[in-house]
Amino acid sequence: MSLPEGRKTARQRLIISELALSPTVRTSTLAQRFGVSIETIRRDIEELTRRGIVDRTYGGASGRQLGTQPNFSDRDVEAIPERDQIARIAASLVTRGAVVMIDTGSTTARLAQVLAARDEPMTVITNGLPIASAFLRTDRVRVVVCPGELSPREQGVYGSETCGFVQRFYADIAFIGASGLTTEGPTDVEMEACWVKRAMLERSERRVLLIDSTKFGRRHLEVVCPLSSLSDIITDQGPEKEIADRLAATNVVLHTEEPGYGDGGWNYKLPSQNADLNRE
Amino acid sequence: MSLPEGRKTARQRLIISELALSPTVRTSTLAQRFGVSIETIRRDIEELTRRGIVDRTYGGASGRQLGTQPNFSDRDVEAIPERDQIARIAASLVTRGAVVMIDTGSTTARLAQVLAARDEPMTVITNGLPIASAFLRTDRVRVVVCPGELSPREQGVYGSETCGFVQRFYADIAFIGASGLTTEGPTDVEMEACWVKRAMLERSERRVLLIDSTKFGRRHLEVVCPLSSLSDIITDQGPEKEIADRLAATNVVLHTEEPGYGDGGWNYKLPSQNADLNRE
DNA sequence: CATATTATGTGGATCATACCACAGAACTCT
DNA sequence: AGAGTTCTGTGGTATGATCCACATAATATG
């Protein structure tokens, strides 16, 4: 053996390259192909998963989600399952053919992915580059991009151009994000971004805030709007009593449950809030 | 609300949208989330697999070939070295602090990469998502995004919104792409895209066409503008005599080598503007 | 060379999923 | 409303996968 490369390393390399071709691989198949025991492959996959290179699945492994841009680098990866749940709930509020405004942000970007996968007729008005990009593969979705100055931090545009543009439209539903939520309302760090959010809220019938529970109680530079300006808040778990009370007093609907199927009709409530140790 | 959508259809739609978020899903997880039996989910997945929408895996399903973007990425990989050379030449025309309009397209996207790597003070006005995204990691570049309707094919926006917006500005230099070049001028397949290009040309001091040599002679739906409306054409190798003569007659500068001009294709000396940083 | 370290294989208990057939439920259509 | 079709759940069994502990092989290390 003149190979300077250990058999283990070579095997793992092959596993990775196999995943470049097919979205998933099976432990048993690999074991047979490499002529090693299943247990060995399992340990390989376990190691690669620990190193974050592949994702482990039940019978094998899958390539790591490269579908989305590795943007929002800092905190975007933090609460993925929670954000996905929020995105699913949010998507269930969107009816066929609706006009939807979507603020830029990492959570709203997940929503865009879900909506894009549905590829139903609808119109999306957005100031977020990742949101617009998510719809590049769709046929039936009409996407209107707002003008403005690009903010690398927000990965979207803002400014008076943006606000003025948004105000020319009227939407059925608006989805905004925020970096904090207090009893006064959603808060954000970026003044200009707040103005865009406000413009979207003003011009939409239904006004939905997407926010994960890690942001409860955080107060930032500026309050976007009073709680009463919202019609819905979607989050992964209920906020503390103080905020919840305030919401109840102002007719804001709080969504924390996964959507059942069918938006208008029956919401299937799940027996348990699933806790989902989903290793994928 | 009263959509004639069966539970089964709704469920399958949710499965698909779930696969937009995560590369794989598990039968058991879905069954629990939807409150149906595992067997039902298995039948859903089986059907979706038969229809070619998802791939069945051992414990569930995985998304089908989500690796590549359909339209633009295919073309984007085609003539990479040529496009990079074009992009480097183009970048050398951009002076510090300039106001630059950049049309959407795969070649102009490479230009954006080069400019973004330089990260010098300048203002970019663009209708292309990949162009805007390229500047997300820069500090000193001010990026203005045009409004308009998103075209998946062009990966950018167009429409009267876009044109009207562009016409409000005045730039030092504009870079446009095209899908063909004839003696009449650059041609393109997309009517709306042509209008945006024209608007950019009208509002810029210097008007530069980026086009690789594979597109010479191709005539498409519409002529963007006469050759004489351009001030520069940047390409990888000189066009046939007919076009070259026409260019010479109309004062259009043809760039095929890095400024400084050499022959033999080897001297890629970079100008003072130092495009050396272009590869990260 | 002996010894530590790392890699790999084996067997069995446990759990998850696949598969099949049938029955009841829900829906469709006249 | 009734008959036919489609959809869904249940139970049982077979198969495959996980996990664990330990043994053995391969490789490094002094």
Coordinates of C-alpha atoms (C1' of nucleotides) in Angstrom, one line a residue:
Chain A
M1 CA 0.0 0.0 0.0
S2 CA 1.7 3.1 -1.1
L3 CA -1.3 5.2 -0.3
P4 CA -0.6 7.8 2.2
E5 CA -4.3 7.9 3.0
G6 CA -5.9 5.6 5.6
R7 CA -8.7 3.4 4.5
K8 CA -11.0 5.1 6.8
T9 CA -10.3 8.5 5.4
A10 CA -10.7 7.2 1.8
R11 CA -14.0 5.6 2.7
Q12 CA -15.3 8.7 4.2
R13 CA -14.2 10.7 1.2
L14 CA -16.1 8.3 -1.0
I15 CA -19.2 8.6 1.1
I16 CA -19.1 12.4 0.7
S17 CA -18.6 12.2 -3.0
E18 CA -21.5 9.7 -3.2
L19 CA -23.7 12.3 -1.5
A20 CA -22.8 14.8 -4.2
L21 CA -24.5 12.6 -6.7
S22 CA -27.4 11.3 -4.8
P23 CA -29.3 13.1 -2.0
T24 CA -29.1 10.1 0.3
V25 CA -27.1 7.0 0.8
R26 CA -27.9 3.9 2.8
T27 CA -25.6 2.3 5.3
S28 CA -26.2 -1.2 4.0
T29 CA -25.5 -0.3 0.4
L30 CA -22.2 1.4 1.3
A31 CA -21.2 -1.4 3.5
Q32 CA -21.7 -3.8 0.7
R33 CA -20.0 -1.6 -1.9
F34 CA -16.9 -1.0 0.3
G35 CA -16.8 -4.6 1.5
V36 CA -16.8 -3.5 5.2
S37 CA -19.3 -4.1 7.9
I38 CA -22.4 -2.1 8.4
E39 CA -21.1 -1.1 11.8
T40 CA -18.1 0.5 10.3
I41 CA -20.1 2.6 7.9
R42 CA -22.3 3.7 10.7
R43 CA -19.3 4.9 12.7
D44 CA -18.1 6.7 9.6
I45 CA -21.4 8.5 9.2
E46 CA -21.5 9.2 12.9
E47 CA -18.1 10.9 12.7
L48 CA -18.9 12.9 9.5
T49 CA -22.1 14.0 11.2
R50 CA -20.2 15.2 14.3
R51 CA -17.9 17.1 12.0
G52 CA -21.0 18.7 10.4
I53 CA -20.2 17.4 6.9
V54 CA -23.2 15.1 6.4
D55 CA -26.5 14.6 8.1
R56 CA -27.4 11.4 9.6
T57 CA -30.7 9.8 8.7
Y58 CA -32.3 6.6 9.8
G59 CA -30.9 4.2 7.3
G60 CA -27.9 6.1 6.3
A61 CA -26.9 9.7 5.6
S62 CA -27.9 12.7 3.5
G63 CA -26.0 15.7 2.2
R64 CA -26.2 18.7 4.2
Q65 CA -28.7 21.3 3.2
L66 CA -27.0 23.3 0.6
G67 CA -30.2 24.5 -0.9
T68 CA -30.1 27.7 1.0
Q69 CA -27.4 30.3 0.8
P70 CA -25.0 30.3 3.7
N71 CA -25.8 33.9 4.4
F72 CA -27.0 35.4 7.6
S73 CA -24.0 33.6 8.9
D74 CA -24.1 34.6 12.5
R75 CA -27.3 33.6 14.2
D76 CA -29.1 32.2 11.3
V77 CA -28.2 28.6 12.1
E78 CA -29.1 28.8 15.7
A79 CA -32.8 27.9 16.0
I80 CA -33.5 26.1 12.8
P81 CA -36.1 23.7 14.0
E82 CA -38.0 26.4 15.7
R83 CA -37.8 28.7 12.7
D84 CA -39.0 25.9 10.4
Q85 CA -42.0 25.3 12.6
I86 CA -42.7 29.0 12.6
A87 CA -42.3 29.0 8.8
R88 CA -44.8 26.1 8.4
I89 CA -47.4 27.8 10.5
A90 CA -46.9 31.0 8.6
A91 CA -47.2 29.3 5.3
S92 CA -50.6 27.8 6.3
L93 CA -52.0 31.4 6.6
V94 CA -51.3 32.1 3.0
T95 CA -54.2 31.4 0.7
R96 CA -54.0 30.6 -2.9
G97 CA -53.7 33.7 -5.0
A98 CA -53.0 36.0 -2.1
V99 CA -50.9 39.1 -2.2
V100 CA -48.2 38.7 0.4
M101 CA -45.6 41.1 1.7
I102 CA -42.5 39.5 3.2
D103 CA -40.0 41.4 5.2
T104 CA -36.3 40.4 4.9
G105 CA -34.9 38.2 7.7
S106 CA -33.7 34.7 8.4
T107 CA -37.0 33.4 9.6
T108 CA -39.0 35.0 6.8
A109 CA -36.5 33.4 4.4
R110 CA -37.5 30.0 5.6
L111 CA -41.1 31.0 5.0
A112 CA -40.2 31.9 1.5
Q113 CA -38.7 28.4 1.0
V114 CA -41.9 26.8 2.1
L115 CA -44.0 29.0 -0.1
A116 CA -41.7 28.5 -3.1
A117 CA -42.0 24.8 -2.7
R118 CA -45.7 25.0 -2.9
D119 CA -45.5 27.0 -6.1
E120 CA -49.1 28.1 -6.0
P121 CA -50.3 31.2 -7.7
M122 CA -49.7 34.2 -5.5
T123 CA -47.9 37.6 -5.5
V124 CA -45.0 38.3 -3.2
I125 CA -43.7 41.8 -2.5
T126 CA -40.4 41.7 -0.7
N127 CA -37.4 43.7 0.2
G128 CA -35.2 40.7 1.0
L129 CA -32.8 39.2 -1.4
P130 CA -32.9 35.7 0.0
I131 CA -36.7 35.9 -0.1
A132 CA -36.7 36.9 -3.8
S133 CA -34.1 34.3 -4.6
A134 CA -36.2 31.5 -3.0
F135 CA -38.8 32.0 -5.7
L136 CA -36.3 31.8 -8.6
R137 CA -37.3 28.2 -9.2
T138 CA -41.1 28.8 -9.2
D139 CA -43.4 29.3 -12.2
R140 CA -46.6 30.5 -10.7
V141 CA -45.4 33.0 -8.1
R142 CA -45.2 36.6 -9.1
V143 CA -42.5 38.3 -7.2
V144 CA -42.2 42.1 -6.9
V145 CA -38.8 43.3 -5.6
C146 CA -38.7 46.6 -3.7
P147 CA -36.1 49.3 -4.5
G148 CA -33.7 50.6 -2.0
E149 CA -30.3 50.6 -0.5
L150 CA -28.8 47.2 0.3
S151 CA -28.1 46.4 3.9
P152 CA -25.5 43.6 4.2
R153 CA -26.7 43.1 7.7
E154 CA -30.3 42.6 6.8
Q155 CA -29.6 41.0 3.4
G156 CA -32.3 43.2 2.0
V157 CA -33.0 46.8 1.0
Y158 CA -34.4 49.7 3.0
G159 CA -34.6 53.4 2.9
S160 CA -37.2 55.9 1.8
E161 CA -37.3 54.4 -1.7
T162 CA -38.3 51.1 -0.1
C163 CA -41.0 52.6 2.1
G164 CA -42.4 54.7 -0.6
F165 CA -42.6 51.8 -2.9
V166 CA -44.3 49.5 -0.4
Q167 CA -46.9 52.1 0.3
R168 CA -48.1 52.0 -3.2
F169 CA -49.4 48.5 -2.8
Y170 CA -52.0 46.8 -0.7
A171 CA -51.6 43.2 0.4
D172 CA -53.7 40.5 2.0
I173 CA -51.1 39.6 4.5
A174 CA -47.7 40.8 5.7
F175 CA -45.0 38.8 7.4
I176 CA -42.4 40.7 9.3
G177 CA -39.5 39.6 11.6
A178 CA -38.0 41.4 14.6
S179 CA -35.0 41.1 16.8
G180 CA -37.0 41.4 20.0
L181 CA -40.4 41.3 21.5
T182 CA -41.6 43.2 24.6
T183 CA -44.9 44.2 26.0
E184 CA -44.6 47.4 24.0
G185 CA -44.3 45.4 20.8
P186 CA -41.7 44.1 18.5
T187 CA -38.3 45.8 18.6
D188 CA -35.4 46.0 16.1
V189 CA -31.9 47.2 16.0
E190 CA -32.0 48.9 12.7
M191 CA -34.0 52.2 12.4
E192 CA -34.4 52.0 8.6
A193 CA -35.5 48.4 8.8
C194 CA -38.2 49.4 11.2
W195 CA -39.6 51.9 8.8
V196 CA -40.0 49.2 6.1
K197 CA -41.8 46.9 8.6
R198 CA -44.1 49.7 9.5
A199 CA -44.9 50.4 5.9
M200 CA -45.7 46.8 5.2
L201 CA -47.9 46.6 8.3
E202 CA -49.8 49.7 7.3
R203 CA -50.5 48.3 3.9
S204 CA -51.8 44.8 4.7
E205 CA -55.0 43.4 5.8
R206 CA -53.5 40.8 8.1
R207 CA -50.2 41.6 9.9
V208 CA -48.2 38.8 11.1
L209 CA -45.0 38.8 13.3
L210 CA -42.7 35.8 13.0
I211 CA -40.4 35.6 16.0
D212 CA -38.7 32.7 17.8
S213 CA -38.9 32.4 21.6
T214 CA -35.3 33.2 22.2
K215 CA -36.1 36.8 21.4
F216 CA -38.8 37.3 24.0
G217 CA -38.1 40.2 26.3
R218 CA -35.3 41.6 24.3
R219 CA -35.5 45.3 23.9
H220 CA -33.6 46.9 21.1
L221 CA -33.1 50.3 19.7
E222 CA -36.5 51.0 18.5
V223 CA -40.1 49.7 18.9
V224 CA -41.5 48.8 15.5
C225 CA -45.2 49.2 16.5
P226 CA -47.5 48.6 19.4
L227 CA -48.7 45.0 19.8
S228 CA -52.2 46.0 18.9
S229 CA -51.0 46.8 15.4
L230 CA -50.4 43.2 14.7
S231 CA -53.1 40.7 13.9
D232 CA -51.1 37.5 14.5
I233 CA -47.9 36.4 16.2
I234 CA -46.3 33.1 15.2
T235 CA -43.7 31.6 17.5
D236 CA -42.4 28.3 18.7
Q237 CA -43.5 28.5 22.3
G238 CA -45.8 30.8 24.2
P239 CA -44.3 33.9 25.7
E240 CA -44.3 34.7 29.4
K241 CA -47.5 35.7 31.0
E242 CA -47.0 39.4 30.9
I243 CA -46.7 39.5 27.1
A244 CA -49.4 36.8 26.7
D245 CA -51.8 38.8 28.8
R246 CA -51.2 41.9 26.7
L247 CA -51.8 39.9 23.6
A248 CA -55.1 38.5 24.8
A249 CA -56.2 42.0 25.7
T250 CA -55.5 43.3 22.2
N251 CA -57.1 40.6 20.0
V252 CA -53.8 39.5 18.6
V253 CA -53.9 35.8 17.7
L254 CA -50.9 33.8 19.0
H255 CA -49.9 30.7 17.0
T256 CA -47.6 28.1 18.4
E257 CA -49.0 24.9 17.1
E258 CA -48.0 23.2 13.9
P259 CA -50.6 23.6 11.2
G260 CA -52.8 20.7 10.4
Y261 CA -53.7 20.4 6.8
G262 CA -56.1 22.8 5.1
D263 CA -55.9 26.3 6.2
G264 CA -59.4 27.5 6.5
G265 CA -60.9 24.5 8.2
W266 CA -59.8 22.1 10.8
N267 CA -56.6 22.6 12.6
Y268 CA -55.4 19.3 13.9
K269 CA -54.1 19.8 17.4
L270 CA -51.3 17.5 18.2
P271 CA -51.3 15.7 21.5
S272 CA -47.9 16.8 22.4
Q273 CA -45.8 19.6 21.1
N274 CA -43.6 17.0 19.7
A275 CA -40.2 18.0 21.1
D276 CA -38.8 16.4 18.0
L277 CA -35.3 15.1 18.4
N278 CA -35.1 14.8 14.7
R279 CA -31.5 14.3 14.0
E280 CA -31.7 15.2 10.4
Chain B
M1 CA -61.1 28.7 2.3
S2 CA -63.6 26.4 0.6
L3 CA -61.0 25.1 -1.8
P4 CA -61.8 21.6 -3.1
E5 CA -58.6 20.3 -1.7
G6 CA -58.7 16.9 -0.1
R7 CA -56.8 16.0 3.0
K8 CA -54.5 13.8 1.0
T9 CA -53.6 16.5 -1.4
A10 CA -53.0 18.9 1.4
R11 CA -50.8 16.4 3.3
Q12 CA -48.7 15.7 0.2
R13 CA -48.2 19.4 -0.4
L14 CA -47.0 19.8 3.2
I15 CA -44.6 16.9 2.7
I16 CA -43.1 18.6 -0.3
S17 CA -42.8 21.9 1.5
E18 CA -41.2 20.1 4.4
L19 CA -38.6 18.8 2.0
A20 CA -37.8 22.4 1.1
L21 CA -36.6 22.9 4.6
S22 CA -34.8 19.7 5.3
P23 CA -33.2 17.4 2.9
T24 CA -34.9 14.4 4.3
V25 CA -38.1 13.7 6.2
R26 CA -39.0 10.7 8.3
T27 CA -42.3 8.8 7.9
S28 CA -42.8 8.5 11.6
T29 CA -42.2 12.2 12.2
L30 CA -44.7 13.2 9.5
A31 CA -47.3 10.8 10.8
Q32 CA -47.0 12.2 14.2
R33 CA -47.1 15.8 13.0
F34 CA -50.1 15.3 10.8
G35 CA -51.9 13.1 13.2
V36 CA -52.3 10.2 10.7
S37 CA -51.0 6.7 10.6
I38 CA -47.6 5.8 9.4
E39 CA -49.1 3.7 6.7
T40 CA -50.9 6.7 5.3
I41 CA -47.7 8.7 5.0
R42 CA -45.9 5.8 3.4
R43 CA -48.6 5.6 0.8
D44 CA -48.3 9.4 0.2
I45 CA -44.6 9.1 -0.2
E46 CA -45.0 6.1 -2.5
E47 CA -47.3 8.1 -4.7
L48 CA -45.1 11.2 -4.7
T49 CA -42.2 8.9 -5.7
R50 CA -44.2 7.4 -8.5
R51 CA -44.9 10.9 -9.7
G52 CA -41.2 11.7 -9.5
I53 CA -41.6 14.5 -7.1
V54 CA -39.7 13.1 -4.2
D55 CA -37.3 10.2 -3.6
R56 CA -38.2 7.4 -1.3
T57 CA -35.6 6.5 1.3
Y58 CA -35.6 3.9 4.0
G59 CA -37.4 5.7 6.8
G60 CA -39.1 8.4 4.7
A61 CA -38.3 10.5 1.7
S62 CA -35.7 13.0 0.4
G63 CA -36.0 15.9 -2.0
R64 CA -35.2 15.2 -5.6
Q65 CA -32.0 16.7 -7.0
L66 CA -32.3 20.1 -5.4
G67 CA -28.6 20.7 -6.0
T68 CA -28.7 22.8 -9.1
Q69 CA -30.6 25.9 -10.1
P70 CA -32.3 25.3 -13.5
N71 CA -31.8 28.4 -15.6
F72 CA -28.9 30.5 -15.0
S73 CA -26.5 28.2 -13.2
D74 CA -26.3 25.9 -16.2
R75 CA -25.2 28.7 -18.5
D76 CA -23.2 30.1 -15.7
V77 CA -20.7 27.3 -15.6
E78 CA -20.2 27.2 -19.3
A79 CA -17.5 29.6 -20.2
I80 CA -16.1 30.4 -16.8
P81 CA -12.5 31.3 -17.8
E82 CA -13.7 33.6 -20.7
R83 CA -16.2 35.2 -18.5
D84 CA -13.7 35.8 -15.8
Q85 CA -11.3 37.5 -18.2
I86 CA -14.1 39.7 -19.4
A87 CA -15.0 40.5 -15.8
R88 CA -11.5 41.5 -15.0
I89 CA -11.2 43.8 -18.0
A90 CA -14.6 45.3 -17.1
A91 CA -13.6 45.9 -13.5
S92 CA -10.5 47.8 -14.7
L93 CA -12.8 50.4 -16.2
V94 CA -14.4 51.2 -12.9
T95 CA -12.7 54.0 -11.1
R96 CA -12.8 54.6 -7.4
G97 CA -16.0 56.2 -6.2
A98 CA -17.8 55.7 -9.5
V99 CA -21.5 55.2 -9.9
V100 CA -22.0 52.0 -11.8
M101 CA -25.1 50.4 -13.3
I102 CA -24.9 46.7 -13.7
D103 CA -27.5 44.7 -15.7
T104 CA -28.4 41.2 -14.6
G105 CA -26.8 38.3 -16.2
S106 CA -24.2 35.5 -15.7
T107 CA -21.3 37.5 -17.0
T108 CA -22.1 40.6 -15.2
A109 CA -22.4 38.5 -12.1
R110 CA -18.8 37.6 -12.4
L111 CA -18.0 41.3 -12.7
A112 CA -19.8 41.9 -9.5
Q113 CA -17.7 39.3 -7.8
V114 CA -14.5 41.0 -8.9
L115 CA -15.8 44.4 -7.8
A116 CA -17.0 43.1 -4.5
A117 CA -13.6 41.6 -3.8
R118 CA -12.0 45.0 -4.4
D119 CA -14.4 46.5 -1.9
E120 CA -13.6 50.1 -2.9
P121 CA -16.0 53.0 -2.4
M122 CA -18.5 53.1 -5.2
T123 CA -22.1 53.0 -5.9
V124 CA -23.8 50.2 -7.8
I125 CA -27.2 50.3 -9.2
T126 CA -28.5 46.9 -10.4
N127 CA -31.5 44.9 -11.3
G128 CA -29.9 41.6 -10.7
L129 CA -30.2 39.5 -7.6
P130 CA -26.9 37.7 -8.0
I131 CA -25.2 41.0 -8.5
A132 CA -26.7 42.5 -5.4
S133 CA -25.9 39.4 -3.4
A134 CA -22.3 39.6 -4.5
F135 CA -21.9 42.8 -2.5
L136 CA -23.4 41.5 0.7
R137 CA -20.0 41.0 2.2
T138 CA -18.7 44.4 1.4
D139 CA -18.5 47.4 3.6
R140 CA -17.7 50.3 1.3
V141 CA -19.9 49.6 -1.7
R142 CA -23.2 51.3 -1.7
V143 CA -25.7 49.1 -3.6
V144 CA -29.0 50.4 -4.9
V145 CA -31.5 47.7 -5.9
C146 CA -34.1 48.4 -8.6
P147 CA -37.7 47.6 -8.2
G148 CA -39.6 45.4 -10.6
E149 CA -41.0 42.0 -11.3
L150 CA -38.7 39.0 -10.8
S151 CA -37.8 37.0 -13.9
P152 CA -36.6 33.6 -12.9
R153 CA -34.9 33.2 -16.2
E154 CA -32.8 36.4 -15.9
Q155 CA -32.5 36.1 -12.1
G156 CA -33.3 39.8 -11.9
V157 CA -36.1 42.2 -12.2
Y158 CA -37.6 44.1 -15.1
G159 CA -40.7 45.9 -16.1
S160 CA -41.7 49.5 -16.2
E161 CA -41.0 49.9 -12.5
T162 CA -37.4 49.0 -13.2
C163 CA -37.0 51.3 -16.2
G164 CA -38.6 54.2 -14.5
F165 CA -36.4 53.7 -11.5
V166 CA -33.2 53.5 -13.5
Q167 CA -34.1 56.7 -15.4
R168 CA -34.0 58.7 -12.2
F169 CA -30.3 58.2 -11.9
Y170 CA -27.2 59.0 -13.8
A171 CA -24.1 56.8 -13.8
D172 CA -20.5 57.0 -14.8
I173 CA -20.6 53.7 -16.5
A174 CA -23.1 51.0 -17.3
F175 CA -22.4 47.3 -17.9
I176 CA -24.9 45.3 -19.8
G177 CA -25.0 41.7 -21.1
A178 CA -26.7 40.3 -24.2
S179 CA -27.5 37.0 -25.7
G180 CA -26.2 37.8 -29.1
L181 CA -24.2 40.3 -31.1
T182 CA -24.8 41.2 -34.8
T183 CA -23.8 44.1 -37.0
E184 CA -27.0 45.8 -36.0
G185 CA -26.0 45.6 -32.3
P186 CA -26.5 43.4 -29.3
T187 CA -29.7 41.3 -29.3
D188 CA -31.6 39.7 -26.5
V189 CA -34.4 37.2 -26.2
E190 CA -36.4 39.0 -23.5
M191 CA -38.3 42.1 -24.5
E192 CA -38.6 43.5 -21.0
A193 CA -34.9 42.9 -20.4
C194 CA -34.1 44.9 -23.4
W195 CA -35.9 47.9 -22.0
V196 CA -33.9 47.8 -18.9
K197 CA -30.6 47.6 -20.8
R198 CA -31.7 50.6 -22.9
A199 CA -32.6 52.6 -19.8
M200 CA -29.2 51.9 -18.3
L201 CA -27.4 52.9 -21.5
E202 CA -29.3 56.1 -21.8
R203 CA -28.4 57.1 -18.3
S204 CA -24.7 56.4 -18.3
E205 CA -21.7 58.3 -19.5
R206 CA -19.8 55.2 -20.6
R207 CA -21.8 52.3 -22.0
V208 CA -20.1 48.9 -22.0
L209 CA -21.3 45.6 -23.4
L210 CA -20.0 42.4 -21.9
I211 CA -20.3 39.5 -24.2
D212 CA -18.4 36.3 -24.8
S213 CA -17.3 35.2 -28.2
T214 CA -19.7 32.2 -28.4
K215 CA -22.5 34.7 -28.9
F216 CA -21.2 36.5 -32.0
G217 CA -23.6 36.5 -34.9
R218 CA -26.5 35.2 -32.9
R219 CA -29.6 37.1 -33.7
H220 CA -32.4 37.0 -31.1
L221 CA -35.8 38.5 -30.7
E222 CA -34.9 42.1 -30.4
V223 CA -32.0 44.4 -31.0
V224 CA -31.1 46.2 -27.8
C225 CA -29.6 49.2 -29.5
P226 CA -27.4 50.1 -32.5
L227 CA -23.7 49.5 -32.1
S228 CA -23.0 53.2 -32.1
S229 CA -24.9 53.5 -28.8
L230 CA -22.2 51.7 -27.0
S231 CA -18.9 53.1 -26.0
D232 CA -17.1 49.9 -25.3
I233 CA -17.4 46.2 -26.0
I234 CA -15.5 43.7 -23.8
T235 CA -15.1 40.1 -25.0
D236 CA -12.7 37.3 -24.9
Q237 CA -11.6 37.2 -28.5
G238 CA -12.2 39.5 -31.5
P239 CA -15.3 39.1 -33.5
E240 CA -15.4 38.4 -37.2
K241 CA -14.3 41.1 -39.6
E242 CA -17.8 42.4 -40.4
I243 CA -18.6 43.3 -36.9
A244 CA -15.1 44.6 -36.2
D245 CA -15.2 46.9 -39.1
R246 CA -18.5 48.2 -38.0
L247 CA -17.1 48.9 -34.6
A248 CA -14.1 50.7 -36.0
A249 CA -16.4 52.9 -38.0
T250 CA -18.5 53.9 -35.0
N251 CA -15.8 54.7 -32.4
V252 CA -16.7 51.8 -30.2
V253 CA -13.7 50.6 -28.3
L254 CA -13.2 46.8 -28.4
H255 CA -11.4 45.3 -25.5
T256 CA -10.2 41.7 -25.7
E257 CA -7.0 41.9 -23.6
E258 CA -6.3 43.4 -20.3
P259 CA -5.5 47.1 -20.8
G260 CA -1.9 47.5 -21.7
Y261 CA -2.5 45.4 -24.7
G262 CA -0.4 42.4 -25.6
D263 CA -0.6 39.6 -28.0
G264 CA -0.5 35.9 -27.6
G265 CA -2.9 35.8 -24.8
W266 CA -0.3 35.4 -22.1
N267 CA 0.1 38.8 -20.6
Y268 CA -2.6 39.2 -18.1
K269 CA -0.9 42.2 -16.5
L270 CA -3.4 43.9 -14.3
P271 CA -3.8 47.6 -14.5
S272 CA -3.1 49.9 -11.6
Q273 CA -6.6 49.2 -10.4
N274 CA -5.3 45.9 -9.3
A275 CA -7.9 43.3 -9.9
D276 CA -5.6 40.8 -8.3
L277 CA -7.9 40.5 -5.3
N278 CA -10.6 39.0 -7.4
R279 CA -10.1 35.5 -6.2
E280 CA -10.8 36.0 -2.6
Chain C
dC1 C1' 10.1 -5.6 20.2
dA2 C1' 6.4 -4.7 23.2
dT3 C1' 2.8 -1.8 24.0
dA4 C1' -0.6 1.7 23.4
dT5 C1' -3.9 3.4 20.2
dT6 C1' -7.0 3.1 16.7
dA7 C1' -10.0 0.5 13.4
dT8 C1' -12.9 -3.0 12.5
dG9 C1' -15.8 -7.1 13.0
dT10 C1' -19.3 -10.2 15.5
dG11 C1' -23.4 -11.5 17.9
dG12 C1' -27.5 -10.6 20.2
dA13 C1' -31.2 -7.7 22.3
dT14 C1' -34.1 -3.9 21.0
dC15 C1' -36.5 -0.9 18.2
dA16 C1' -38.2 1.1 13.8
dT17 C1' -39.8 0.4 9.4
dA18 C1' -41.6 -2.4 5.5
dC19 C1' -45.1 -5.0 3.7
dC20 C1' -49.6 -7.3 3.3
dA21 C1' -54.5 -8.1 3.7
dC22 C1' -58.7 -6.7 5.2
dA23 C1' -62.2 -3.8 7.2
dG24 C1' -64.2 0.4 8.2
dA25 C1' -64.5 5.4 7.0
dA26 C1' -64.9 9.2 3.9
dC27 C1' -65.9 10.9 -0.4
dT28 C1' -68.2 11.0 -5.2
dC29 C1' -71.7 10.8 -8.2
dT30 C1' -76.1 9.7 -10.0
Chain D
dA1 C1' -80.1 8.2 -0.2
dG2 C1' -77.3 4.4 -2.1
dA3 C1' -73.6 2.2 -4.6
dG4 C1' -69.1 2.4 -6.0
dT5 C1' -64.7 4.3 -5.4
dT6 C1' -61.1 6.2 -2.9
dC7 C1' -58.8 6.8 1.4
dT8 C1' -57.3 5.4 5.9
dG9 C1' -56.4 2.6 10.1
dT10 C1' -55.3 -1.8 12.4
dG11 C1' -53.0 -6.0 13.3
dG12 C1' -49.5 -9.2 12.4
dT13 C1' -45.2 -10.7 10.7
dA14 C1' -40.8 -10.1 8.4
dT15 C1' -36.9 -7.4 7.6
dG16 C1' -33.6 -4.1 8.4
dA17 C1' -31.3 -0.7 11.6
dT18 C1' -29.7 0.8 16.0
dC19 C1' -27.0 0.1 20.0
dC20 C1' -23.9 -2.1 23.0
dA21 C1' -20.1 -4.8 24.7
dC22 C1' -16.4 -7.3 23.6
dA23 C1' -13.0 -9.5 20.7
dT24 C1' -9.7 -9.1 17.1
dA25 C1' -6.9 -6.8 13.5
dA26 C1' -4.3 -3.0 12.0
dT27 C1' -1.5 0.8 13.0
dA28 C1' 1.2 3.8 15.5
dT29 C1' 4.7 4.7 19.3
dG30 C1' 8.6 4.4 22.4

